[in-house]
PDB file of C-alpha atoms in Angstrom:
ATOM      1  CA  MET A  28     -23.026  -1.731   2.167  1.00 60.00           C
ATOM      2  CA  THR A  29     -23.913  -3.252  -1.227  1.00 75.00           C
ATOM      3  CA  LEU A  30     -21.002  -1.567  -3.905  1.00 88.00           C
ATOM      4  CA  PRO A  31     -20.601  -1.369  -7.360  1.00 92.00           C
ATOM      5  CA  TYR A  32     -17.177  -3.668  -6.946  1.00 97.00           C
ATOM      6  CA  ALA A  33     -17.267  -7.257  -7.023  1.00 97.00           C
ATOM      7  CA  THR A  34     -13.295  -7.983  -7.176  1.00 98.00           C
ATOM      8  CA  ALA A  35     -10.379  -6.866  -6.316  1.00 98.00           C
ATOM      9  CA  LEU A  36      -6.609  -7.119  -7.063  1.00 98.00           C
ATOM     10  CA  VAL A  37      -4.079  -6.758  -3.475  1.00 98.00           C
ATOM     11  CA  THR A  38      -0.799  -6.876  -3.946  1.00 98.00           C
ATOM     12  CA  GLY A  39       2.050  -7.550  -1.292  1.00 97.00           C
ATOM     13  CA  ALA A  40      -1.434  -9.511   0.234  1.00 97.00           C
ATOM     14  CA  SER A  41       0.241 -12.042   1.990  1.00 94.00           C
ATOM     15  CA  ARG A  42       1.038 -10.523   5.002  1.00 93.00           C
ATOM     16  CA  GLY A  43       1.141  -7.525   7.483  1.00 93.00           C
ATOM     17  CA  ILE A  44      -1.453  -4.362   5.346  1.00 95.00           C
ATOM     18  CA  GLY A  45      -1.876  -6.533   1.871  1.00 97.00           C
ATOM     19  CA  ALA A  46      -3.295  -9.642   4.186  1.00 97.00           C
ATOM     20  CA  ALA A  47      -5.754  -7.078   6.407  1.00 97.00           C
ATOM     21  CA  ILE A  48      -6.838  -5.258   3.007  1.00 98.00           C
ATOM     22  CA  ALA A  49      -7.376  -8.628   1.737  1.00 98.00           C
ATOM     23  CA  ARG A  50      -9.632  -9.700   5.006  1.00 98.00           C
ATOM     24  CA  ARG A  51     -11.453  -6.801   4.929  1.00 98.00           C
ATOM     25  CA  LEU A  52     -12.548  -6.468   1.572  1.00 98.00           C
ATOM     26  CA  VAL A  53     -13.647 -10.306   1.435  1.00 98.00           C
ATOM     27  CA  ALA A  54     -15.198  -9.107   4.804  1.00 97.00           C
ATOM     28  CA  GLY A  55     -17.098  -6.239   2.593  1.00 96.00           C
ATOM     29  CA  GLY A  56     -18.245  -9.395  -0.336  1.00 96.00           C
ATOM     30  CA  LEU A  57     -15.861  -8.923  -2.744  1.00 97.00           C
ATOM     31  CA  THR A  58     -13.449 -11.514  -4.058  1.00 98.00           C
ATOM     32  CA  VAL A  59      -9.809 -10.967  -3.749  1.00 98.00           C
ATOM     33  CA  HIS A  60      -6.728 -11.800  -6.004  1.00 98.00           C
ATOM     34  CA  GLY A  61      -3.916 -11.646  -3.889  1.00 98.00           C
ATOM     35  CA  VAL A  62      -0.594 -11.034  -5.335  1.00 98.00           C
ATOM     36  CA  ALA A  63       2.743 -12.385  -3.598  1.00 97.00           C
ATOM     37  CA  ARG A  64       5.772 -14.344  -3.978  1.00 95.00           C
ATOM     38  CA  SER A  65       4.562 -16.799  -1.187  1.00 94.00           C
ATOM     39  CA  ARG A  66       2.536 -19.409  -2.130  1.00 95.00           C
ATOM     40  CA  GLY A  67       2.941 -21.085   1.398  1.00 96.00           C
ATOM     41  CA  ALA A  68       1.752 -17.924   3.173  1.00 96.00           C
ATOM     42  CA  LEU A  69      -1.353 -16.740   0.480  1.00 98.00           C
ATOM     43  CA  ASP A  70      -2.709 -20.001   0.483  1.00 97.00           C
ATOM     44  CA  ALA A  71      -2.515 -20.233   4.108  1.00 97.00           C
ATOM     45  CA  LEU A  72      -4.592 -16.679   4.092  1.00 98.00           C
ATOM     46  CA  ALA A  73      -6.917 -18.614   1.585  1.00 98.00           C
ATOM     47  CA  ALA A  74      -7.794 -21.300   4.040  1.00 98.00           C
ATOM     48  CA  GLU A  75      -8.614 -18.488   6.512  1.00 97.00           C
ATOM     49  CA  LEU A  76     -10.929 -16.369   4.384  1.00 98.00           C
ATOM     50  CA  GLY A  77     -12.382 -19.330   2.067  1.00 98.00           C
ATOM     51  CA  ALA A  78     -13.372 -19.353  -2.063  1.00 97.00           C
ATOM     52  CA  ALA A  79     -13.085 -15.212  -2.212  1.00 98.00           C
ATOM     53  CA  PHE A  80      -9.406 -15.953  -1.768  1.00 98.00           C
ATOM     54  CA  VAL A  81      -7.512 -16.020  -4.733  1.00 98.00           C
ATOM     55  CA  PRO A  82      -3.987 -16.710  -4.227  1.00 98.00           C
ATOM     56  CA  CYS A  83      -2.286 -15.117  -7.051  1.00 97.00           C
ATOM     57  CA  PRO A  84       1.857 -16.441  -6.929  1.00 97.00           C
ATOM     58  CA  ALA A  85       4.314 -13.887  -8.241  1.00 97.00           C
ATOM     59  CA  ASP A  86       6.435 -11.489  -8.147  1.00 97.00           C
ATOM     60  CA  VAL A  87       4.882  -7.561  -8.153  1.00 97.00           C
ATOM     61  CA  THR A  88       7.616  -6.625 -10.506  1.00 97.00           C
ATOM     62  CA  ASP A  89       6.695  -9.048 -13.252  1.00 97.00           C
ATOM     63  CA  THR A  90       3.016  -7.771 -14.533  1.00 98.00           C
ATOM     64  CA  ALA A  91       2.779 -10.295 -17.182  1.00 97.00           C
ATOM     65  CA  ALA A  92       2.644 -13.294 -14.367  1.00 97.00           C
ATOM     66  CA  ILE A  93       0.657 -11.461 -12.658  1.00 98.00           C
ATOM     67  CA  LEU A  94      -1.996 -11.343 -16.042  1.00 97.00           C
ATOM     68  CA  ALA A  95      -1.574 -14.505 -16.346  1.00 97.00           C
ATOM     69  CA  THR A  96      -2.864 -15.744 -12.595  1.00 95.00           C
ATOM     70  CA  LEU A  97      -5.425 -13.674 -13.735  1.00 96.00           C
ATOM     71  CA  ALA A  98      -7.003 -15.265 -16.364  1.00 92.00           C
ATOM     72  CA  GLY A  99      -9.052 -12.867 -17.788  1.00 93.00           C
ATOM     73  CA  ALA A 100     -10.955 -12.099 -14.625  1.00 96.00           C
ATOM     74  CA  GLU A 101     -12.064  -8.672 -14.703  1.00 97.00           C
ATOM     75  CA  ILE A 102     -10.686  -6.147 -11.351  1.00 98.00           C
ATOM     76  CA  ASP A 103     -13.060  -3.874 -10.293  1.00 98.00           C
ATOM     77  CA  VAL A 104     -10.526  -2.279  -7.396  1.00 98.00           C
ATOM     78  CA  LEU A 105      -6.941  -2.018  -7.812  1.00 98.00           C
ATOM     79  CA  VAL A 106      -4.795  -1.547  -4.345  1.00 98.00           C
ATOM     80  CA  ASN A 107      -1.410  -0.956  -4.971  1.00 98.00           C
ATOM     81  CA  ASN A 108       0.016  -1.820  -1.526  1.00 97.00           C
ATOM     82  CA  ALA A 109       3.043  -3.986  -2.243  1.00 96.00           C
ATOM     83  CA  GLY A 110       6.460  -2.344  -1.417  1.00 92.00           C
ATOM     84  CA  GLY A 111       9.562  -1.838   0.231  1.00 87.00           C
ATOM     85  CA  LEU A 112      13.381  -1.007   1.106  1.00 82.00           C
ATOM     86  CA  ALA A 113      15.766  -3.299   1.670  1.00 76.00           C
ATOM     87  CA  THR A 114      18.115  -1.100   3.576  1.00 81.00           C
ATOM     88  CA  VAL A 115      17.942   3.019   5.044  1.00 85.00           C
ATOM     89  CA  LYS A 116      21.094   4.818   4.450  1.00 90.00           C
ATOM     90  CA  PRO A 117      21.860   7.308   2.473  1.00 93.00           C
ATOM     91  CA  LEU A 118      21.489   7.497  -1.587  1.00 94.00           C
ATOM     92  CA  ILE A 119      25.329   7.679  -2.107  1.00 95.00           C
ATOM     93  CA  ASP A 120      26.060   4.316   0.290  1.00 94.00           C
ATOM     94  CA  GLN A 121      23.373   2.993  -1.985  1.00 93.00           C
ATOM     95  CA  THR A 122      24.604   0.859  -4.858  1.00 94.00           C
ATOM     96  CA  LEU A 123      23.186   1.273  -8.486  1.00 95.00           C
ATOM     97  CA  ALA A 124      21.104  -1.980  -8.070  1.00 94.00           C
ATOM     98  CA  GLU A 125      19.804  -1.359  -4.634  1.00 93.00           C
ATOM     99  CA  THR A 126      18.207   1.859  -6.334  1.00 95.00           C
ATOM    100  CA  SER A 127      16.642   0.131  -9.480  1.00 95.00           C
ATOM    101  CA  GLU A 128      15.238  -2.582  -6.923  1.00 95.00           C
ATOM    102  CA  VAL A 129      13.540   0.265  -5.021  1.00 95.00           C
ATOM    103  CA  ILE A 130      12.749   2.107  -7.901  1.00 96.00           C
ATOM    104  CA  ALA A 131      11.134  -1.033 -10.177  1.00 97.00           C
ATOM    105  CA  LEU A 132       9.526  -2.519  -6.911  1.00 97.00           C
ATOM    106  CA  ASN A 133       7.574   0.907  -5.410  1.00 97.00           C
ATOM    107  CA  LEU A 134       6.885   3.104  -8.540  1.00 98.00           C
ATOM    108  CA  THR A 135       7.513   1.069 -11.589  1.00 98.00           C
ATOM    109  CA  ALA A 136       5.584  -2.168 -10.985  1.00 98.00           C
ATOM    110  CA  PRO A 137       2.210   0.257  -9.681  1.00 98.00           C
ATOM    111  CA  LEU A 138       1.734   2.248 -12.993  1.00 98.00           C
ATOM    112  CA  HIS A 139       2.692  -1.009 -14.897  1.00 98.00           C
ATOM    113  CA  LEU A 140      -0.281  -2.225 -13.273  1.00 98.00           C
ATOM    114  CA  ILE A 141      -2.358   0.615 -13.445  1.00 98.00           C
ATOM    115  CA  GLN A 142      -1.791   0.764 -17.430  1.00 98.00           C
ATOM    116  CA  ALA A 143      -3.002  -3.765 -17.469  1.00 98.00           C
ATOM    117  CA  LEU A 144      -5.991  -2.909 -15.540  1.00 98.00           C
ATOM    118  CA  VAL A 145      -7.469   0.456 -15.415  1.00 98.00           C
ATOM    119  CA  PRO A 146      -8.905  -0.094 -19.013  1.00 98.00           C
ATOM    120  CA  GLY A 147     -11.254  -2.388 -18.368  1.00 98.00           C
ATOM    121  CA  MET A 148     -12.471  -0.242 -15.632  1.00 98.00           C
ATOM    122  CA  VAL A 149     -12.905   2.602 -17.995  1.00 98.00           C
ATOM    123  CA  ALA A 150     -14.001   0.241 -20.535  1.00 98.00           C
ATOM    124  CA  ARG A 151     -16.767  -0.844 -17.245  1.00 97.00           C
ATOM    125  CA  GLN A 152     -16.859   2.802 -16.491  1.00 97.00           C
ATOM    126  CA  ARG A 153     -16.331   1.766 -12.861  1.00 97.00           C
ATOM    127  CA  GLY A 154     -13.018   1.407 -10.619  1.00 98.00           C
ATOM    128  CA  HIS A 155     -11.061   1.809  -8.243  1.00 98.00           C
ATOM    129  CA  VAL A 156      -7.328   2.466  -7.457  1.00 98.00           C
ATOM    130  CA  PHE A 157      -5.442   2.437  -4.850  1.00 98.00           C
ATOM    131  CA  ASN A 158      -1.920   3.481  -4.823  1.00 98.00           C
ATOM    132  CA  LEU A 159      -0.353   3.697  -1.015  1.00 97.00           C
ATOM    133  CA  THR A 160       2.456   5.880  -0.819  1.00 96.00           C
ATOM    134  CA  SER A 161       4.124   7.091   1.996  1.00 93.00           C
ATOM    135  CA  THR A 162       4.256   9.793   4.303  1.00 89.00           C
ATOM    136  CA  ALA A 163       7.881   9.579   3.249  1.00 87.00           C
ATOM    137  CA  ALA A 164       6.986  11.184   0.122  1.00 90.00           C
ATOM    138  CA  ARG A 165       5.913  14.436   1.972  1.00 88.00           C
ATOM    139  CA  SER A 166       8.345  14.605   4.892  1.00 87.00           C
ATOM    140  CA  VAL A 167      11.911  13.993   5.204  1.00 84.00           C
ATOM    141  CA  PHE A 168      13.168  10.607   6.733  1.00 83.00           C
ATOM    142  CA  ALA A 169      17.288  10.159   6.246  1.00 86.00           C
ATOM    143  CA  GLY A 170      18.209   7.322   4.281  1.00 90.00           C
ATOM    144  CA  THR A 171      15.026   6.550   2.105  1.00 91.00           C
ATOM    145  CA  THR A 172      16.210   9.265  -0.830  1.00 94.00           C
ATOM    146  CA  THR A 173      15.094   6.113  -3.518  1.00 95.00           C
ATOM    147  CA  TYR A 174      12.103   4.716  -1.967  1.00 94.00           C
ATOM    148  CA  ALA A 175      10.763   8.606  -0.996  1.00 95.00           C
ATOM    149  CA  ALA A 176      11.248   9.494  -4.701  1.00 96.00           C
ATOM    150  CA  ALA A 177       9.607   6.478  -5.992  1.00 97.00           C
ATOM    151  CA  LYS A 178       6.576   7.361  -3.717  1.00 97.00           C
ATOM    152  CA  ALA A 179       6.711  11.130  -4.473  1.00 97.00           C
ATOM    153  CA  GLY A 180       6.938  10.093  -8.025  1.00 97.00           C
ATOM    154  CA  LEU A 181       3.622   7.255  -7.421  1.00 98.00           C
ATOM    155  CA  ASP A 182       2.118  10.509  -5.814  1.00 97.00           C
ATOM    156  CA  GLN A 183       1.996  12.377  -8.604  1.00 98.00           C
ATOM    157  CA  ALA A 184       1.218  10.162 -11.022  1.00 98.00           C
ATOM    158  CA  CYS A 185      -2.372  10.047  -8.957  1.00 98.00           C
ATOM    159  CA  LYS A 186      -2.593  13.549  -9.749  1.00 97.00           C
ATOM    160  CA  VAL A 187      -2.089  13.372 -13.244  1.00 98.00           C
ATOM    161  CA  LEU A 188      -4.252  10.364 -13.222  1.00 98.00           C
ATOM    162  CA  ARG A 189      -7.302  12.158 -11.900  1.00 97.00           C
ATOM    163  CA  HIS A 190      -7.219  14.326 -15.012  1.00 97.00           C
ATOM    164  CA  ASP A 191      -6.568  11.598 -17.717  1.00 97.00           C
ATOM    165  CA  LEU A 192      -9.245   9.394 -16.142  1.00 98.00           C
ATOM    166  CA  ALA A 193     -12.031  12.675 -15.020  1.00 97.00           C
ATOM    167  CA  GLY A 194     -15.076  11.550 -16.263  1.00 97.00           C
ATOM    168  CA  SER A 195     -14.622   7.776 -16.754  1.00 98.00           C
ATOM    169  CA  GLY A 196     -16.139   6.157 -13.293  1.00 97.00           C
ATOM    170  CA  VAL A 197     -12.413   5.428 -12.121  1.00 98.00           C
ATOM    171  CA  ARG A 198     -11.686   6.773  -8.524  1.00 98.00           C
ATOM    172  CA  ILE A 199      -7.988   7.266  -7.680  1.00 98.00           C
ATOM    173  CA  THR A 200      -6.843   7.247  -4.315  1.00 98.00           C
ATOM    174  CA  ASP A 201      -3.459   7.976  -3.128  1.00 98.00           C
ATOM    175  CA  LEU A 202      -3.498   6.774   0.715  1.00 97.00           C
ATOM    176  CA  ALA A 203      -0.557   7.835   2.646  1.00 95.00           C
ATOM    177  CA  PRO A 204       0.237   5.934   5.497  1.00 93.00           C
ATOM    178  CA  GLY A 205       2.924   6.751   8.212  1.00 85.00           C
ATOM    179  CA  ARG A 206       4.643   4.451  10.672  1.00 83.00           C
ATOM    180  CA  VAL A 207       2.760   1.403  10.709  1.00 84.00           C
ATOM    181  CA  GLN A 208       3.802  -1.963  12.706  1.00 74.00           C
ATOM    182  CA  THR A 209       4.739  -4.319  10.311  1.00 66.00           C
ATOM    183  CA  ASP A 210       8.037  -6.765   9.168  1.00 62.00           C
ATOM    184  CA  PHE A 211       8.164  -3.509   6.755  1.00 59.00           C
ATOM    185  CA  TYR A 212      11.920  -2.717   7.993  1.00 58.00           C
ATOM    186  CA  LEU A 213      12.422  -6.172   9.425  1.00 54.00           C
ATOM    187  CA  GLU A 214      14.950  -6.373   6.319  1.00 55.00           C
ATOM    188  CA  SER A 215      16.709  -3.113   6.993  1.00 55.00           C
ATOM    189  CA  PHE A 216      17.054  -4.103  10.365  1.00 57.00           C
ATOM    190  CA  LYS A 217      18.804  -7.543   9.080  1.00 57.00           C
ATOM    191  CA  GLY A 218      15.724  -9.598  10.960  1.00 63.00           C
ATOM    192  CA  ASP A 219      16.636  -8.834  14.038  1.00 57.00           C
ATOM    193  CA  ARG A 220      12.835  -8.383  15.271  1.00 63.00           C
ATOM    194  CA  ALA A 221      13.512  -7.469  18.954  1.00 64.00           C
ATOM    195  CA  ALA A 222      16.057  -4.667  17.523  1.00 57.00           C
ATOM    196  CA  LEU A 223      12.729  -3.360  15.330  1.00 56.00           C
ATOM    197  CA  GLU A 224      10.457  -3.113  17.938  1.00 61.00           C
ATOM    198  CA  ALA A 225      12.789  -1.766  20.304  1.00 53.00           C
ATOM    199  CA  ARG A 226      13.605   1.025  17.948  1.00 57.00           C
ATOM    200  CA  MET A 227      10.217   1.675  15.943  1.00 60.00           C
ATOM    201  CA  TYR A 228       7.512   0.266  17.707  1.00 61.00           C
ATOM    202  CA  SER A 229       7.746  -0.463  21.032  1.00 57.00           C
ATOM    203  CA  ALA A 230       7.683   3.290  22.876  1.00 61.00           C
ATOM    204  CA  ASP A 231       5.039   4.865  20.538  1.00 69.00           C
ATOM    205  CA  ARG A 232       1.433   4.028  19.389  1.00 76.00           C
ATOM    206  CA  PRO A 233       2.078   2.934  15.747  1.00 81.00           C
ATOM    207  CA  LEU A 234      -0.867   2.597  13.161  1.00 89.00           C
ATOM    208  CA  THR A 235      -1.778  -1.140  12.503  1.00 93.00           C
ATOM    209  CA  PRO A 236      -2.542  -2.649   9.174  1.00 94.00           C
ATOM    210  CA  SER A 237      -6.521  -3.228  10.160  1.00 95.00           C
ATOM    211  CA  ASP A 238      -5.983   0.909  10.372  1.00 96.00           C
ATOM    212  CA  ILE A 239      -5.419   1.243   6.900  1.00 97.00           C
ATOM    213  CA  ALA A 240      -7.641  -1.676   5.891  1.00 97.00           C
ATOM    214  CA  GLU A 241     -10.116   0.641   7.238  1.00 98.00           C
ATOM    215  CA  THR A 242      -9.564   3.656   5.820  1.00 97.00           C
ATOM    216  CA  ILE A 243      -9.641   1.986   2.494  1.00 98.00           C
ATOM    217  CA  TRP A 244     -13.134   0.260   2.958  1.00 98.00           C
ATOM    218  CA  ALA A 245     -14.094   3.797   3.930  1.00 97.00           C
ATOM    219  CA  ALA A 246     -13.227   5.224   0.883  1.00 97.00           C
ATOM    220  CA  LEU A 247     -15.051   2.387  -1.248  1.00 97.00           C
ATOM    221  CA  SER A 248     -18.242   2.823   0.585  1.00 96.00           C
ATOM    222  CA  LEU A 249     -18.312   6.416  -0.471  1.00 96.00           C
ATOM    223  CA  PRO A 250     -21.579   7.227  -3.392  1.00 94.00           C
ATOM    224  CA  PRO A 251     -19.430   6.649  -6.711  1.00 91.00           C
ATOM    225  CA  HIS A 252     -19.195  10.427  -7.810  1.00 94.00           C
ATOM    226  CA  ALA A 253     -17.301  11.088  -4.118  1.00 96.00           C
ATOM    227  CA  THR A 254     -13.724  10.488  -3.754  1.00 96.00           C
ATOM    228  CA  LEU A 255     -11.246  10.851  -0.845  1.00 97.00           C
ATOM    229  CA  SER A 256      -8.428  11.055  -3.620  1.00 97.00           C
ATOM    230  CA  GLU A 257      -5.887  11.914  -1.227  1.00 97.00           C
ATOM    231  CA  ILE A 258      -5.229  10.342   2.266  1.00 97.00           C
ATOM    232  CA  VAL A 259      -2.986  10.978   5.167  1.00 95.00           C
ATOM    233  CA  ILE A 260      -3.778   8.766   7.549  1.00 93.00           C
ATOM    234  CA  SER A 261      -0.828   8.933  10.727  1.00 89.00           C
ATOM    235  CA  PRO A 262      -0.335   7.706  14.883  1.00 85.00           C
ATOM    236  CA  THR A 263      -1.666  10.208  16.688  1.00 83.00           C
ATOM    237  CA  ASP A 264       1.642  10.803  18.319  1.00 78.00           C
ATOM    238  CA  GLN A 265       4.202  11.330  15.293  1.00 75.00           C
ATOM    239  CA  ALA A 266       4.408  14.226  13.766  1.00 71.00           C
ATOM    240  CA  PRO A 267       5.671  14.513   9.767  1.00 67.00           C
ATOM    241  CA  GLY A 268       9.618  13.375   9.156  1.00 58.00           C
ATOM    242  CA  GLY A 269       9.027  10.437  12.034  1.00 52.00           C
ATOM    243  CA  HIS A 270       9.801  12.134  15.543  1.00 54.00           C
ATOM    244  CA  VAL A 271       7.370  11.728  18.270  1.00 55.00           C
ATOM    245  CA  TYR A 272       7.753  14.627  20.470  1.00 50.00           C
ATOM    246  CA  ARG A 273       7.003  13.410  23.933  1.00 54.00           C
ATOM    247  CA  ARG A 274       5.495  15.193  26.691  1.00 52.00           C
ATOM    248  CA  PRO A 275       6.421  15.451  30.438  1.00 48.00           C
ATOM    249  CA  SER A 276       4.050  12.733  32.475  1.00 55.00           C
ATOM    250  CA  ARG A 277       1.796  14.971  35.083  1.00 52.00           C
ATOM    251  CA  SER A 278       2.235  13.502  38.548  1.00 47.00           C
TER     252      SER A 278
END
């Protein structure tokens, strides 16, 4: 399928969901500019994907640095994927610095990239912005007050942007994944991968990064007059709030 887009910018591209998205877009014929802090991880992905993947080593909260790595390249597809939370604990136990960091990463950085790149899409009358929010923006996950608030803010931003950009040729998609098997929670587990796997993934059937990448590709593949404006993709076994309800096995 030939898309009306040639280039993409994917944040958090060095691993997990971001790397899977980069792989899928490159396979679909796009040139992908991948943003992440780790130059080594980006270079490894570039070695795998070839010239169609362009490493952009920068902190996602530093919009000026990202734009400098682009060197004026026109971006047709923006995937605001980078996000995270360092700790899972009640807001009253969180430091002011932790709160500010989570908001900067999950809300301010995506909005700044939209401000920087969408005017060019409007001028060219084509473009697609994917904001990866979370089911945490719509349901209660204990210990994630700031993260949930930031993602809910990004969710609302998508709704307003669709009004502001109606008729411009730019599509906006709010993609809210449920639990995906990545290293997202590794820092909050103090780097204990075994504990992370046991607590979050081993007993359930979580989504995979490729599930998210294929969802993005499906939305991109619609004709320009159609938009998947809001997508919630969850594991079949996960209910809102993160609970998994198990039925007794049949003998």
